[in-house]
């Protein structure tokens, strides 16, 4: 999965730039600060955070996938960045090591979210800030859900995830996630809804190909290099809305340690 996410990372930086921008905006001036990028993936946000933190600051990117970290090393070369191959839920960073904990779509996959957010608070200095984006409940994420529905019957879909299990929508219930953060010791929890439109290519087959090759949830059920069945593209093309436009929502959470 990490290998496929790495391949899709350029599109991710394009499509999800507004999510990271919302996080940067919420955090304000990062110059001179020590920042943790959780689930840093291919390092697009890690490099931007390093630029924002400047020469007096530093960034640590953590991810359990060695495949994406190869790309992250390239993306962050010659910046004040350290990459850690590990699990942010349990990694033993020093107490109060960071001024800021940031994540773009990298905090929904913890086995034990309660323990993970305690661990992240522990390694944040008192008064330090948390800013992450995550998906809302699945019905509000057509970008991920339309292609999965279209592929049902053609590929093996994962069983629907029980509440609390790691999955892209695991933090989508605003009240539950706010309570989770507060129980983990985070204060001043706030959430902003980010709405935008994703424009798909005019040609439905091109749009289907984009879905098949760049959307992580789709990539988790089909390897487009191995499964080249024409009916996959046809099913996806049929699911592309006539408007070629998807109304998209994400959640931007902030909190203080
Ligand atoms: C949807 S990708 C987002 C990547 C990157 N933040 C971006 O926006 O381009 C989710 C990332 O979270 C990472 N991840 C999953 N579980 C994690 C954990 N327990 N600790 C740290 N990162 C994790 C995955 O390996 C993956 O790279």
Short mmCIF file of C-alpha atoms and ligand atoms in Angstrom, two decimals:
data_model
loop_
_atom_site.label_atom_id
_atom_site.label_comp_id
_atom_site.label_asym_id
_atom_site.label_seq_id
_atom_site.Cartn_x
_atom_site.Cartn_y
_atom_site.Cartn_z
CA UNK A 1 0.00 0.00 0.00
CA UNK A 2 2.85 2.37 0.87
CA UNK A 3 4.39 1.72 -2.56
CA UNK A 4 1.12 2.59 -4.29
CA UNK A 5 0.52 5.68 -2.12
CA UNK A 6 4.03 6.82 -3.03
CA UNK A 7 3.20 6.44 -6.73
CA UNK A 8 0.05 8.52 -6.21
CA UNK A 9 1.72 11.16 -4.09
CA UNK A 10 2.02 13.86 -6.75
CA UNK A 11 -1.73 13.79 -7.32
CA UNK A 12 -2.24 13.75 -3.56
CA UNK A 13 -0.20 16.92 -3.18
CA UNK A 14 -2.33 18.49 -5.92
CA UNK A 15 -5.69 17.33 -4.62
CA UNK A 16 -5.01 17.73 -0.93
CA UNK A 17 -2.95 20.92 -0.95
CA UNK A 18 -5.91 22.85 0.45
CA UNK A 19 -6.01 20.49 3.44
CA UNK A 20 -2.39 21.10 4.40
CA UNK A 21 -2.83 24.83 3.70
CA UNK A 22 -5.70 24.91 6.23
CA UNK A 23 -3.41 23.31 8.81
CA UNK A 24 -0.57 25.77 8.12
CA UNK A 25 -3.04 28.68 8.35
CA UNK A 26 -4.39 27.43 11.68
CA UNK A 27 -0.88 27.07 13.10
CA UNK A 28 0.32 30.56 12.13
CA UNK A 29 4.01 31.42 12.15
CA UNK A 30 6.11 28.26 12.36
CA UNK A 31 9.53 29.85 12.07
CA UNK A 32 12.01 28.46 14.55
CA UNK A 33 9.60 25.76 15.76
CA UNK A 34 10.13 22.01 16.10
CA UNK A 35 7.44 20.18 14.17
CA UNK A 36 6.29 16.56 13.95
CA UNK A 37 4.59 15.46 10.70
CA UNK A 38 2.55 12.34 11.54
CA UNK A 39 2.05 9.84 8.71
CA UNK A 40 4.31 12.02 6.58
CA UNK A 41 3.89 9.76 3.53
CA UNK A 42 5.98 10.86 0.58
CA UNK A 43 7.13 13.99 2.37
CA UNK A 44 5.30 16.73 0.43
CA UNK A 45 4.01 18.34 3.63
CA UNK A 46 7.23 17.56 5.52
CA UNK A 47 9.23 19.63 3.02
CA UNK A 48 6.72 22.50 3.21
CA UNK A 49 6.79 22.42 7.02
CA UNK A 50 10.60 22.55 6.96
CA UNK A 51 10.45 25.62 4.71
CA UNK A 52 7.95 27.25 7.09
CA UNK A 53 10.02 26.34 10.17
CA UNK A 54 13.13 27.84 8.55
CA UNK A 55 16.77 27.33 9.48
CA UNK A 56 16.20 27.71 13.24
CA UNK A 57 13.37 25.16 13.25
CA UNK A 58 13.25 21.47 12.43
CA UNK A 59 10.81 18.81 11.26
CA UNK A 60 10.55 15.12 12.05
CA UNK A 61 8.41 13.03 9.70
CA UNK A 62 7.22 9.65 10.96
CA UNK A 63 5.66 6.87 8.90
CA UNK A 64 5.57 3.07 9.24
CA UNK A 65 5.92 2.54 5.48
CA UNK A 66 9.50 2.27 4.27
CA UNK A 67 8.27 2.61 0.66
CA UNK A 68 6.92 6.12 1.18
CA UNK A 69 9.94 7.14 3.24
CA UNK A 70 12.21 6.54 0.24
CA UNK A 71 10.21 9.23 -1.59
CA UNK A 72 10.09 11.43 1.51
CA UNK A 73 13.90 11.36 1.74
CA UNK A 74 14.06 12.68 -1.82
CA UNK A 75 11.34 15.31 -1.26
CA UNK A 76 12.98 16.69 1.88
CA UNK A 77 16.64 16.51 0.82
CA UNK A 78 18.79 19.42 2.02
CA UNK A 79 16.20 20.55 4.54
CA UNK A 80 16.31 20.34 8.31
CA UNK A 81 14.26 17.14 8.34
CA UNK A 82 14.69 13.80 10.10
CA UNK A 83 12.60 10.87 8.93
CA UNK A 84 11.59 8.15 11.37
CA UNK A 85 10.43 4.73 10.27
CA UNK A 86 7.91 4.00 13.00
CA UNK A 87 4.42 4.08 14.47
CA UNK A 88 3.36 7.47 15.87
CA UNK A 89 1.04 5.68 18.30
CA UNK A 90 3.90 4.21 20.28
CA UNK A 91 7.13 5.87 19.16
CA UNK A 92 9.14 7.05 22.18
CA UNK A 93 9.87 10.66 21.22
CA UNK A 94 11.17 12.67 24.20
CA UNK A 95 8.55 14.40 26.37
CA UNK A 96 7.76 17.88 25.02
CA UNK A 97 10.08 17.41 22.03
CA UNK A 98 7.81 19.28 19.59
CA UNK A 99 6.12 22.69 19.50
CA UNK A 100 3.71 21.53 16.82
CA UNK A 101 2.21 18.21 15.73
CA UNK A 102 0.82 18.28 12.20
CA UNK A 103 -0.80 15.68 9.99
CA UNK A 104 -2.55 15.66 6.64
CA UNK A 105 -4.71 12.53 6.50
CA UNK A 106 -2.19 10.52 8.53
CA UNK A 107 -3.89 10.06 11.91
CA UNK A 108 -6.89 7.86 11.06
CA UNK A 109 -5.02 4.56 10.99
CA UNK A 110 -4.03 4.02 14.63
CA UNK A 111 -4.85 0.63 16.18
CA UNK A 112 -5.51 2.43 19.47
CA UNK A 113 -6.38 6.10 18.77
CA UNK A 114 -6.72 6.93 22.48
CA UNK A 115 -3.16 5.76 23.19
CA UNK A 116 -1.89 7.45 20.04
CA UNK A 117 -3.27 10.89 20.89
CA UNK A 118 -1.91 10.57 24.46
CA UNK A 119 1.51 9.73 23.00
CA UNK A 120 1.32 12.71 20.64
CA UNK A 121 0.36 15.05 23.48
CA UNK A 122 3.17 13.70 25.66
CA UNK A 123 5.78 14.58 23.05
CA UNK A 124 4.30 18.09 22.54
CA UNK A 125 5.53 20.95 24.76
CA UNK A 126 2.91 22.39 27.11
CA UNK A 127 1.04 25.04 25.12
CA UNK A 128 2.16 23.46 21.83
CA UNK A 129 -0.32 22.99 19.00
CA UNK A 130 -1.90 20.07 17.15
CA UNK A 131 -3.36 20.51 13.65
CA UNK A 132 -4.57 17.62 11.52
CA UNK A 133 -6.99 17.00 8.71
CA UNK A 134 -9.08 13.87 8.35
CA UNK A 135 -12.07 12.65 6.36
CA UNK A 136 -15.61 13.05 7.70
CA UNK A 137 -18.02 10.10 7.68
CA UNK A 138 -17.80 8.07 4.48
CA UNK A 139 -21.09 9.29 2.92
CA UNK A 140 -19.55 12.77 2.65
CA UNK A 141 -16.46 11.66 0.74
CA UNK A 142 -17.58 10.95 -2.84
CA UNK A 143 -13.98 11.07 -4.03
CA UNK A 144 -13.33 7.82 -2.16
CA UNK A 145 -16.76 6.27 -1.95
CA UNK A 146 -18.06 6.55 -5.54
CA UNK A 147 -15.18 4.51 -6.98
CA UNK A 148 -15.43 1.90 -4.22
CA UNK A 149 -19.18 1.47 -4.80
CA UNK A 150 -18.56 1.21 -8.55
CA UNK A 151 -16.03 -1.57 -8.01
CA UNK A 152 -18.27 -3.61 -5.68
CA UNK A 153 -18.93 -6.96 -7.31
CA UNK A 154 -15.79 -6.74 -9.47
CA UNK A 155 -13.17 -6.82 -6.75
CA UNK A 156 -13.02 -7.99 -3.17
CA UNK A 157 -13.91 -5.00 -0.97
CA UNK A 158 -12.74 -4.94 2.64
CA UNK A 159 -15.50 -5.66 5.19
CA UNK A 160 -16.94 -2.41 6.55
CA UNK A 161 -14.70 -1.27 9.37
CA UNK A 162 -16.11 -1.58 12.90
CA UNK A 163 -16.24 1.73 14.86
CA UNK A 164 -12.85 2.67 16.26
CA UNK A 165 -10.85 0.50 13.86
CA UNK A 166 -8.15 2.05 11.64
CA UNK A 167 -9.73 3.29 8.40
CA UNK A 168 -9.87 6.57 6.45
CA UNK A 169 -13.16 7.60 8.12
CA UNK A 170 -12.30 6.59 11.71
CA UNK A 171 -12.17 10.20 12.99
CA UNK A 172 -15.13 11.42 10.93
CA UNK A 173 -17.57 11.80 13.84
CA UNK A 174 -16.79 15.31 15.09
CA UNK A 175 -18.23 14.86 18.58
CA UNK A 176 -16.49 11.51 19.11
CA UNK A 177 -13.13 12.82 17.87
CA UNK A 178 -13.41 15.95 20.01
CA UNK A 179 -14.09 13.76 23.06
CA UNK A 180 -11.22 11.44 22.11
CA UNK A 181 -8.79 14.38 21.95
CA UNK A 182 -10.03 15.86 25.23
CA UNK A 183 -9.68 12.49 26.99
CA UNK A 184 -6.11 12.37 25.66
CA UNK A 185 -5.41 15.68 27.44
CA UNK A 186 -5.69 18.08 24.49
CA UNK A 187 -7.40 21.41 25.26
CA UNK A 188 -9.19 24.02 23.15
CA UNK A 189 -10.22 21.45 20.57
CA UNK A 190 -11.72 23.14 17.52
CA UNK A 191 -12.83 21.88 14.13
CA UNK A 192 -13.33 23.59 10.79
CA UNK A 193 -15.15 22.07 7.83
CA UNK A 194 -13.21 22.37 4.58
CA UNK A 195 -15.36 22.25 1.46
CA UNK A 196 -14.08 22.23 -2.08
CA UNK A 197 -14.84 20.86 -5.50
CA UNK A 198 -12.81 18.21 -7.25
CA UNK A 199 -13.00 18.61 -11.02
CA UNK A 200 -12.63 15.32 -12.85
CA UNK A 201 -11.41 15.10 -16.46
CA UNK A 202 -14.15 15.73 -19.07
CA UNK A 203 -13.65 12.33 -20.60
CA UNK A 204 -15.28 9.77 -18.28
CA UNK A 205 -12.65 7.11 -19.07
CA UNK A 206 -9.84 9.52 -18.21
CA UNK A 207 -11.65 10.31 -14.97
CA UNK A 208 -11.99 6.57 -14.29
CA UNK A 209 -8.28 6.08 -14.93
CA UNK A 210 -7.46 8.87 -12.44
CA UNK A 211 -9.62 7.14 -9.84
CA UNK A 212 -7.99 3.80 -10.52
CA UNK A 213 -4.41 4.98 -10.32
CA UNK A 214 -4.33 7.76 -7.76
CA UNK A 215 -6.93 7.29 -5.05
CA UNK A 216 -5.46 5.40 -2.09
CA UNK A 217 -8.73 3.72 -1.12
CA UNK A 218 -9.17 2.45 -4.68
CA UNK A 219 -5.52 1.42 -4.77
CA UNK A 220 -6.07 -0.61 -1.64
CA UNK A 221 -8.51 -2.89 -3.48
CA UNK A 222 -7.09 -2.95 -7.03
CA UNK A 223 -3.49 -2.99 -8.18
CA UNK A 224 -3.87 -1.35 -11.60
CA UNK A 225 -0.54 -2.85 -12.72
CA UNK A 226 -1.80 -6.38 -12.10
CA UNK A 227 -5.53 -6.13 -12.73
CA UNK A 228 -6.05 -4.55 -16.14
CA UNK A 229 -9.64 -5.77 -16.75
CA UNK A 230 -11.53 -3.37 -19.02
CA UNK A 231 -14.68 -3.77 -16.92
CA UNK A 232 -13.00 -2.04 -13.99
CA UNK A 233 -12.50 1.12 -16.03
CA UNK A 234 -15.99 0.81 -17.54
CA UNK A 235 -17.61 0.50 -14.10
CA UNK A 236 -15.69 3.49 -12.80
CA UNK A 237 -16.48 5.54 -15.91
CA UNK A 238 -20.19 4.82 -15.40
CA UNK A 239 -19.93 6.20 -11.85
CA UNK A 240 -18.40 9.53 -12.94
CA UNK A 241 -21.08 12.20 -12.35
CA UNK A 242 -22.39 14.06 -15.43
CA UNK A 243 -21.16 17.31 -13.90
CA UNK A 244 -17.60 15.84 -13.71
CA UNK A 245 -17.47 17.56 -10.35
CA UNK A 246 -17.40 16.17 -6.79
CA UNK A 247 -18.42 18.23 -3.78
CA UNK A 248 -15.84 17.31 -1.17
CA UNK A 249 -15.62 17.80 2.58
CA UNK A 250 -12.73 17.31 5.01
CA UNK A 251 -12.32 18.17 8.69
CA UNK A 252 -9.50 20.30 10.08
CA UNK A 253 -8.97 19.77 13.82
CA UNK A 254 -6.79 21.96 16.03
CA UNK A 255 -5.99 21.65 19.73
CA UNK A 256 -3.51 22.79 22.36
CA UNK A 257 -1.33 20.58 24.56
C1 LIG B 1 -3.40 8.92 3.40
S1 LIG B 1 -1.66 8.82 3.67
C2 LIG B 1 -1.22 10.54 3.93
C3 LIG B 1 0.23 10.81 3.64
C4 LIG B 1 0.68 12.28 3.79
N1 LIG B 1 0.38 12.81 5.10
C5 LIG B 1 0.08 13.14 2.72
O1 LIG B 1 -0.88 13.86 2.98
O2 LIG B 1 0.57 13.09 1.56
C6 LIG B 1 -1.61 8.17 5.31
C7 LIG B 1 -0.20 7.93 5.82
O3 LIG B 1 -0.29 7.59 7.22
C8 LIG B 1 0.68 6.59 7.46
N2 LIG B 1 0.35 5.89 8.72
C9 LIG B 1 -0.51 4.87 8.90
N3 LIG B 1 -0.49 4.45 10.16
C10 LIG B 1 0.42 5.22 10.83
C11 LIG B 1 0.92 5.25 12.17
N4 LIG B 1 0.46 4.39 13.08
N5 LIG B 1 1.87 6.16 12.50
C12 LIG B 1 2.34 7.03 11.57
N6 LIG B 1 1.90 7.04 10.27
C13 LIG B 1 0.96 6.15 9.91
C14 LIG B 1 0.61 5.72 6.21
O4 LIG B 1 1.74 4.88 6.06
C15 LIG B 1 0.49 6.77 5.11
O5 LIG B 1 1.75 7.18 4.63
#
